[in-house]
Short mmCIF file of C-alpha atoms in Angstrom, two decimals:
data_model
loop_
_atom_site.label_atom_id
_atom_site.label_comp_id
_atom_site.label_asym_id
_atom_site.label_seq_id
_atom_site.Cartn_x
_atom_site.Cartn_y
_atom_site.Cartn_z
CA MET A 1 96.64 61.14 91.65
CA SER A 2 98.11 59.43 94.74
CA ASN A 3 100.12 61.06 97.53
CA THR A 4 99.46 64.62 96.37
CA ILE A 5 98.59 67.46 98.73
CA ALA A 6 97.28 70.85 97.56
CA PHE A 7 98.01 74.21 99.16
CA GLN A 8 97.30 77.87 98.45
CA GLY A 9 100.27 79.81 97.14
CA MET A 10 103.36 79.44 95.00
CA PRO A 11 106.15 76.87 95.37
CA GLY A 12 108.14 77.79 98.47
CA ALA A 13 105.19 79.26 100.37
CA TYR A 14 104.93 78.47 104.08
CA SER A 15 101.95 76.25 103.27
CA ASP A 16 104.21 74.34 100.87
CA LEU A 17 106.71 73.97 103.70
CA ALA A 18 103.94 72.72 106.00
CA CYS A 19 102.89 70.11 103.43
CA ARG A 20 106.43 68.78 103.13
CA ALA A 21 106.91 68.69 106.90
CA ALA A 22 103.63 66.88 107.56
CA TYR A 23 103.77 64.53 104.55
CA PRO A 24 107.41 63.89 103.59
CA GLY A 25 107.82 62.50 100.09
CA TRP A 26 104.39 63.65 98.90
CA THR A 27 103.94 65.80 95.81
CA THR A 28 102.81 69.33 96.67
CA LEU A 29 100.32 71.03 94.36
CA PRO A 30 100.40 74.87 94.28
CA SER A 31 96.96 76.51 93.94
CA PRO A 32 96.08 80.16 93.25
CA SER A 33 93.45 80.29 96.03
CA PHE A 34 92.01 78.36 98.95
CA GLU A 35 89.01 77.52 96.78
CA ALA A 36 91.28 76.10 94.08
CA ALA A 37 93.05 73.87 96.61
CA ILE A 38 89.68 72.58 97.82
CA VAL A 39 88.50 71.93 94.26
CA ALA A 40 91.73 70.03 93.50
CA VAL A 41 90.82 67.56 96.27
CA ARG A 42 87.17 67.41 95.34
CA GLU A 43 88.05 66.63 91.70
CA GLY A 44 90.64 64.00 92.66
CA ARG A 45 93.73 65.89 91.47
CA ALA A 46 94.98 65.88 95.06
CA ASP A 47 94.34 63.55 97.98
CA LEU A 48 94.54 66.22 100.67
CA ALA A 49 94.55 69.99 101.10
CA MET A 50 96.62 71.90 103.69
CA LEU A 51 94.63 75.01 104.68
CA PRO A 52 95.85 77.55 107.27
CA CYS A 53 93.18 78.46 109.81
CA GLU A 54 94.97 80.63 112.39
CA ASN A 55 98.30 82.18 113.31
CA SER A 56 99.59 82.90 116.81
CA LEU A 57 100.35 86.51 115.82
CA ALA A 58 97.90 87.41 113.03
CA GLY A 59 94.88 85.49 114.38
CA ARG A 60 92.22 83.94 112.15
CA VAL A 61 93.02 83.37 108.49
CA PRO A 62 90.29 85.16 106.48
CA ASP A 63 87.81 83.07 104.42
CA ILE A 64 88.76 79.64 105.78
CA HIS A 65 85.86 79.59 108.27
CA ARG A 66 83.51 80.52 105.40
CA LEU A 67 84.85 77.92 102.98
CA LEU A 68 85.06 74.85 105.23
CA PRO A 69 81.32 74.15 105.77
CA GLY A 70 80.51 74.28 102.06
CA SER A 71 83.68 72.60 100.80
CA GLY A 72 82.28 69.08 100.72
CA LEU A 73 85.50 67.95 102.43
CA HIS A 74 86.27 66.61 105.88
CA VAL A 75 88.90 67.67 108.41
CA VAL A 76 91.18 64.64 108.86
CA GLY A 77 94.17 66.24 110.58
CA GLU A 78 95.86 69.34 111.89
CA HIS A 79 99.40 70.62 111.56
CA PHE A 80 101.32 73.34 113.40
CA GLU A 81 104.16 74.99 111.49
CA ARG A 82 106.66 77.31 113.11
CA VAL A 83 107.06 80.38 110.87
CA GLU A 84 110.77 81.06 110.46
CA HIS A 85 111.21 84.12 108.28
CA CYS A 86 114.46 84.44 106.32
CA LEU A 87 115.98 87.48 104.66
CA LEU A 88 116.65 86.42 101.08
CA ALA A 89 118.58 88.20 98.32
CA PRO A 90 120.14 87.41 94.92
CA PRO A 91 123.77 86.19 94.91
CA GLY A 92 126.17 89.09 95.35
CA ALA A 93 123.87 91.18 97.53
CA SER A 94 124.78 92.04 101.11
CA MET A 95 123.26 93.98 103.98
CA ARG A 96 125.29 96.99 102.80
CA THR A 97 123.81 96.97 99.26
CA LEU A 98 120.13 96.38 100.12
CA ARG A 99 117.59 99.17 99.77
CA ARG A 100 114.13 97.53 99.56
CA LEU A 101 112.36 94.65 101.33
CA HIS A 102 109.57 92.76 99.53
CA SER A 103 106.98 90.44 101.09
CA HIS A 104 103.35 89.82 101.99
CA PRO A 105 101.97 92.56 104.31
CA VAL A 106 101.47 90.09 107.18
CA ALA A 107 105.10 88.94 106.91
CA LEU A 108 106.32 92.53 106.77
CA GLY A 109 104.33 93.23 109.91
CA GLN A 110 106.15 90.39 111.64
CA VAL A 111 109.67 91.72 110.90
CA LEU A 112 109.30 95.32 112.10
CA ASN A 113 112.53 95.12 114.11
CA LEU A 114 114.44 94.14 110.96
CA ILE A 115 112.90 97.02 109.01
CA ARG A 116 113.71 99.48 111.79
CA ASP A 117 117.28 98.27 112.28
CA THR A 118 118.19 98.12 108.57
CA GLY A 119 116.22 101.10 107.28
CA LEU A 120 114.99 99.06 104.30
CA THR A 121 111.91 100.35 102.48
CA PRO A 122 109.09 97.77 102.74
CA VAL A 123 107.37 96.83 99.46
CA ILE A 124 104.07 94.93 99.65
CA GLU A 125 103.70 91.86 97.43
CA ALA A 126 100.91 89.28 97.02
CA ASP A 127 102.71 86.54 98.95
CA THR A 128 106.06 85.58 100.46
CA ALA A 129 107.09 83.03 97.84
CA GLY A 130 106.02 85.39 95.07
CA SER A 131 108.29 88.09 96.46
CA ALA A 132 111.19 85.60 96.42
CA GLU A 133 110.47 84.71 92.79
CA LEU A 134 110.24 88.41 91.91
CA ILE A 135 113.62 89.45 93.29
CA ALA A 136 115.25 86.33 91.83
CA ALA A 137 113.97 87.29 88.38
CA ARG A 138 114.91 90.93 88.87
CA GLY A 139 118.43 90.20 90.11
CA GLY A 140 120.60 93.05 91.31
CA VAL A 141 121.82 93.75 94.81
CA GLU A 142 119.29 96.27 96.15
CA ASP A 143 116.17 94.12 96.63
CA ALA A 144 115.55 91.47 99.29
CA ALA A 145 112.56 89.37 100.31
CA VAL A 146 111.18 87.93 103.51
CA ALA A 147 110.22 84.33 102.80
CA SER A 148 110.98 80.74 103.77
CA SER A 149 114.24 78.85 103.48
CA LEU A 150 112.42 76.60 101.00
CA ALA A 151 111.78 79.64 98.78
CA ALA A 152 115.52 80.41 98.85
CA GLU A 153 116.26 76.87 97.68
CA ILE A 154 113.62 76.91 94.92
CA TYR A 155 114.49 80.34 93.49
CA GLY A 156 118.27 80.25 93.92
CA LEU A 157 118.54 83.01 96.51
CA GLU A 158 121.03 83.53 99.32
CA ILE A 159 119.90 83.55 102.95
CA LEU A 160 121.44 86.65 104.50
CA ARG A 161 119.75 86.23 107.87
CA ARG A 162 117.61 83.49 109.42
CA ASN A 163 114.81 83.83 111.96
CA VAL A 164 114.28 87.55 111.41
CA GLU A 165 110.73 87.42 112.83
CA ASP A 166 110.02 89.65 115.83
CA GLU A 167 108.35 86.90 117.90
CA ALA A 168 109.78 83.43 118.39
CA HIS A 169 106.35 81.87 118.97
CA ASN A 170 105.09 82.75 115.47
CA THR A 171 103.22 79.56 114.53
CA THR A 172 100.49 78.76 112.01
CA ARG A 173 97.88 76.05 112.50
CA PHE A 174 96.50 74.19 109.48
CA TYR A 175 93.47 71.99 108.84
CA VAL A 176 94.17 68.94 106.65
CA MET A 177 91.17 68.25 104.40
CA SER A 178 90.10 65.10 102.57
CA ARG A 179 87.20 63.80 100.49
CA GLU A 180 86.55 61.05 103.05
CA PRO A 181 86.25 61.42 106.83
CA ALA A 182 88.89 59.91 109.09
CA ASP A 183 88.28 57.54 111.97
CA PRO A 184 91.38 57.65 114.17
CA PRO A 185 92.25 54.19 115.49
CA ALA A 186 91.50 53.36 119.12
CA SER A 187 95.23 53.51 119.86
CA VAL A 188 95.14 57.31 119.34
CA ALA A 189 94.36 58.65 122.81
CA ASP A 190 94.11 62.37 122.05
CA CYS A 191 91.74 63.57 119.34
CA VAL A 192 90.15 66.84 118.25
CA THR A 193 86.68 67.29 116.73
CA THR A 194 85.77 70.27 114.53
CA PHE A 195 82.15 71.26 113.95
CA VAL A 196 79.91 74.17 112.95
CA PHE A 197 76.54 75.24 114.32
CA ARG A 198 73.95 78.05 114.15
CA THR A 199 71.94 79.00 117.21
CA ARG A 200 68.23 79.63 117.33
CA SER A 201 67.05 83.24 117.69
CA VAL A 202 66.10 83.01 121.38
CA PRO A 203 67.54 84.73 124.46
CA ALA A 204 70.74 83.16 125.83
CA ALA A 205 70.76 80.59 122.99
CA LEU A 206 74.57 80.46 122.82
CA TYR A 207 74.86 80.12 126.60
CA LYS A 208 72.39 77.25 126.61
CA ALA A 209 73.90 75.59 123.54
CA LEU A 210 77.36 75.51 125.08
CA GLY A 211 76.21 74.43 128.53
CA GLY A 212 76.37 70.77 127.59
CA PHE A 213 80.10 70.96 127.01
CA ALA A 214 80.68 72.25 130.53
CA THR A 215 78.39 69.75 132.24
CA ASN A 216 79.97 66.85 130.34
CA GLY A 217 83.56 67.94 130.96
CA VAL A 218 84.39 68.63 127.29
CA ASN A 219 87.18 71.15 126.70
CA MET A 220 86.49 73.68 123.91
CA THR A 221 89.69 75.06 122.36
CA LYS A 222 88.22 77.18 119.55
CA LEU A 223 84.98 79.17 119.17
CA GLU A 224 84.63 81.65 116.31
CA SER A 225 81.54 83.44 115.04
CA TYR A 226 80.90 84.92 111.61
CA MET A 227 77.99 86.24 109.59
CA MET A 228 76.04 84.08 107.17
CA ASP A 229 74.91 85.35 103.75
CA GLY A 230 75.59 88.97 104.69
CA HIS A 231 72.92 89.06 107.42
CA PHE A 232 73.98 90.45 110.78
CA GLU A 233 71.46 88.31 112.67
CA ALA A 234 72.49 85.04 110.96
CA VAL A 235 75.58 83.90 112.86
CA GLN A 236 77.44 80.62 112.47
CA PHE A 237 80.07 79.27 114.85
CA LEU A 238 83.18 77.21 114.05
CA CYS A 239 84.45 75.15 117.00
CA ASP A 240 87.18 72.73 118.01
CA VAL A 241 86.79 70.52 121.07
CA ASP A 242 88.93 67.82 122.66
CA GLY A 243 87.71 64.25 122.13
CA ARG A 244 86.05 62.00 119.59
CA ALA A 245 82.64 62.87 118.18
CA ASN A 246 81.30 59.44 119.14
CA SER A 247 82.59 59.47 122.73
CA PRO A 248 79.78 59.36 125.34
CA ALA A 249 80.65 62.76 126.84
CA LEU A 250 80.85 64.57 123.49
CA ALA A 251 77.76 62.77 122.18
CA ARG A 252 75.78 64.08 125.17
CA ALA A 253 77.14 67.59 124.64
CA PHE A 254 76.19 67.45 120.94
CA GLU A 255 72.68 66.27 121.83
CA GLU A 256 72.17 69.37 123.97
CA LEU A 257 73.77 71.59 121.32
CA ARG A 258 71.40 70.31 118.63
CA PHE A 259 68.39 71.10 120.83
CA PHE A 260 69.34 74.81 120.93
CA SER A 261 70.69 75.03 117.36
CA ARG A 262 69.10 75.57 113.98
CA GLU A 263 71.86 73.55 112.33
CA MET A 264 74.88 71.58 113.56
CA ARG A 265 77.41 69.57 111.56
CA VAL A 266 80.59 67.72 112.47
CA LEU A 267 83.40 68.45 109.98
CA GLY A 268 85.81 65.84 111.29
CA THR A 269 87.56 64.03 114.13
CA TYR A 270 91.33 63.63 113.90
CA PRO A 271 94.45 62.99 116.01
CA ALA A 272 95.73 65.94 118.04
CA HIS A 273 99.05 67.25 116.72
CA ALA A 274 102.15 66.81 118.87
CA TYR A 275 102.55 70.60 119.15
CA ARG A 276 99.13 70.84 120.80
CA LEU A 277 100.08 68.17 123.31
CA GLU A 278 103.38 69.91 124.08
CA GLN A 279 101.44 73.10 124.81
CA GLY A 280 99.29 71.23 127.31
CA GLY A 281 96.20 70.81 125.11
CA THR A 282 93.67 67.95 124.94
CA ALA A 283 92.59 65.73 127.72
CA GLY A 284 90.69 62.90 126.08
CA THR A 285 86.98 62.68 126.87
CA ASP A 286 85.30 59.35 127.54
#
């Protein structure tokens, strides 16, 4: 199936919105879980998967770091999506008639000012788009949802208020995954490389493993650790660095990393997103 991109969630989810923003005109494929979105790409039902990895307010997205290394897919891009929460309600409802506010717990935690100012009772749902679908099916004038403007369009809801999030910088970063690795053309000056590694069980192993990035002038923008197979002593790291994996500086840094690591694997090199560049990120390595 050509020009299809999978995401986790229901139609109208923020991941759906991210897919449409990054790949206009593509068909978006809703998936019940991150694993299902990955499988859709692996089985050829989708060309790409849009997987959230971190949010500027909520931090790391659970499970993504665990799923990426074993997914069999490659990171071929990144996308940053500004999260613009909307207050949605069925036609006929107004701020005066509302009593309850439905949404995912993370979204509810990002609209605390709205909850305080309106006195609405928060109701936890499985996801934002699902809460929009729920109140659309229920009808009435007492229930509202916090979800995207796309969800309002899909489920026939009215937008009573836009941008109800507490923080204006609320942004989610996504990895774009594919069956085949990408090789950004030489004309792309700013690239990011994502990789995973496990250190050896020796004193100062992490310090030594990362030393090569400093001595070779490679900027590391992400370093996350997590347990492997339920063992506290088995730690794996997920990293993003500026530059191409085959650049001389990064190749030297990787050579030193491999010496102090039990396992190291590059998941992909891809063009840096414009949002990253606007924030002052990436300085290409030679």
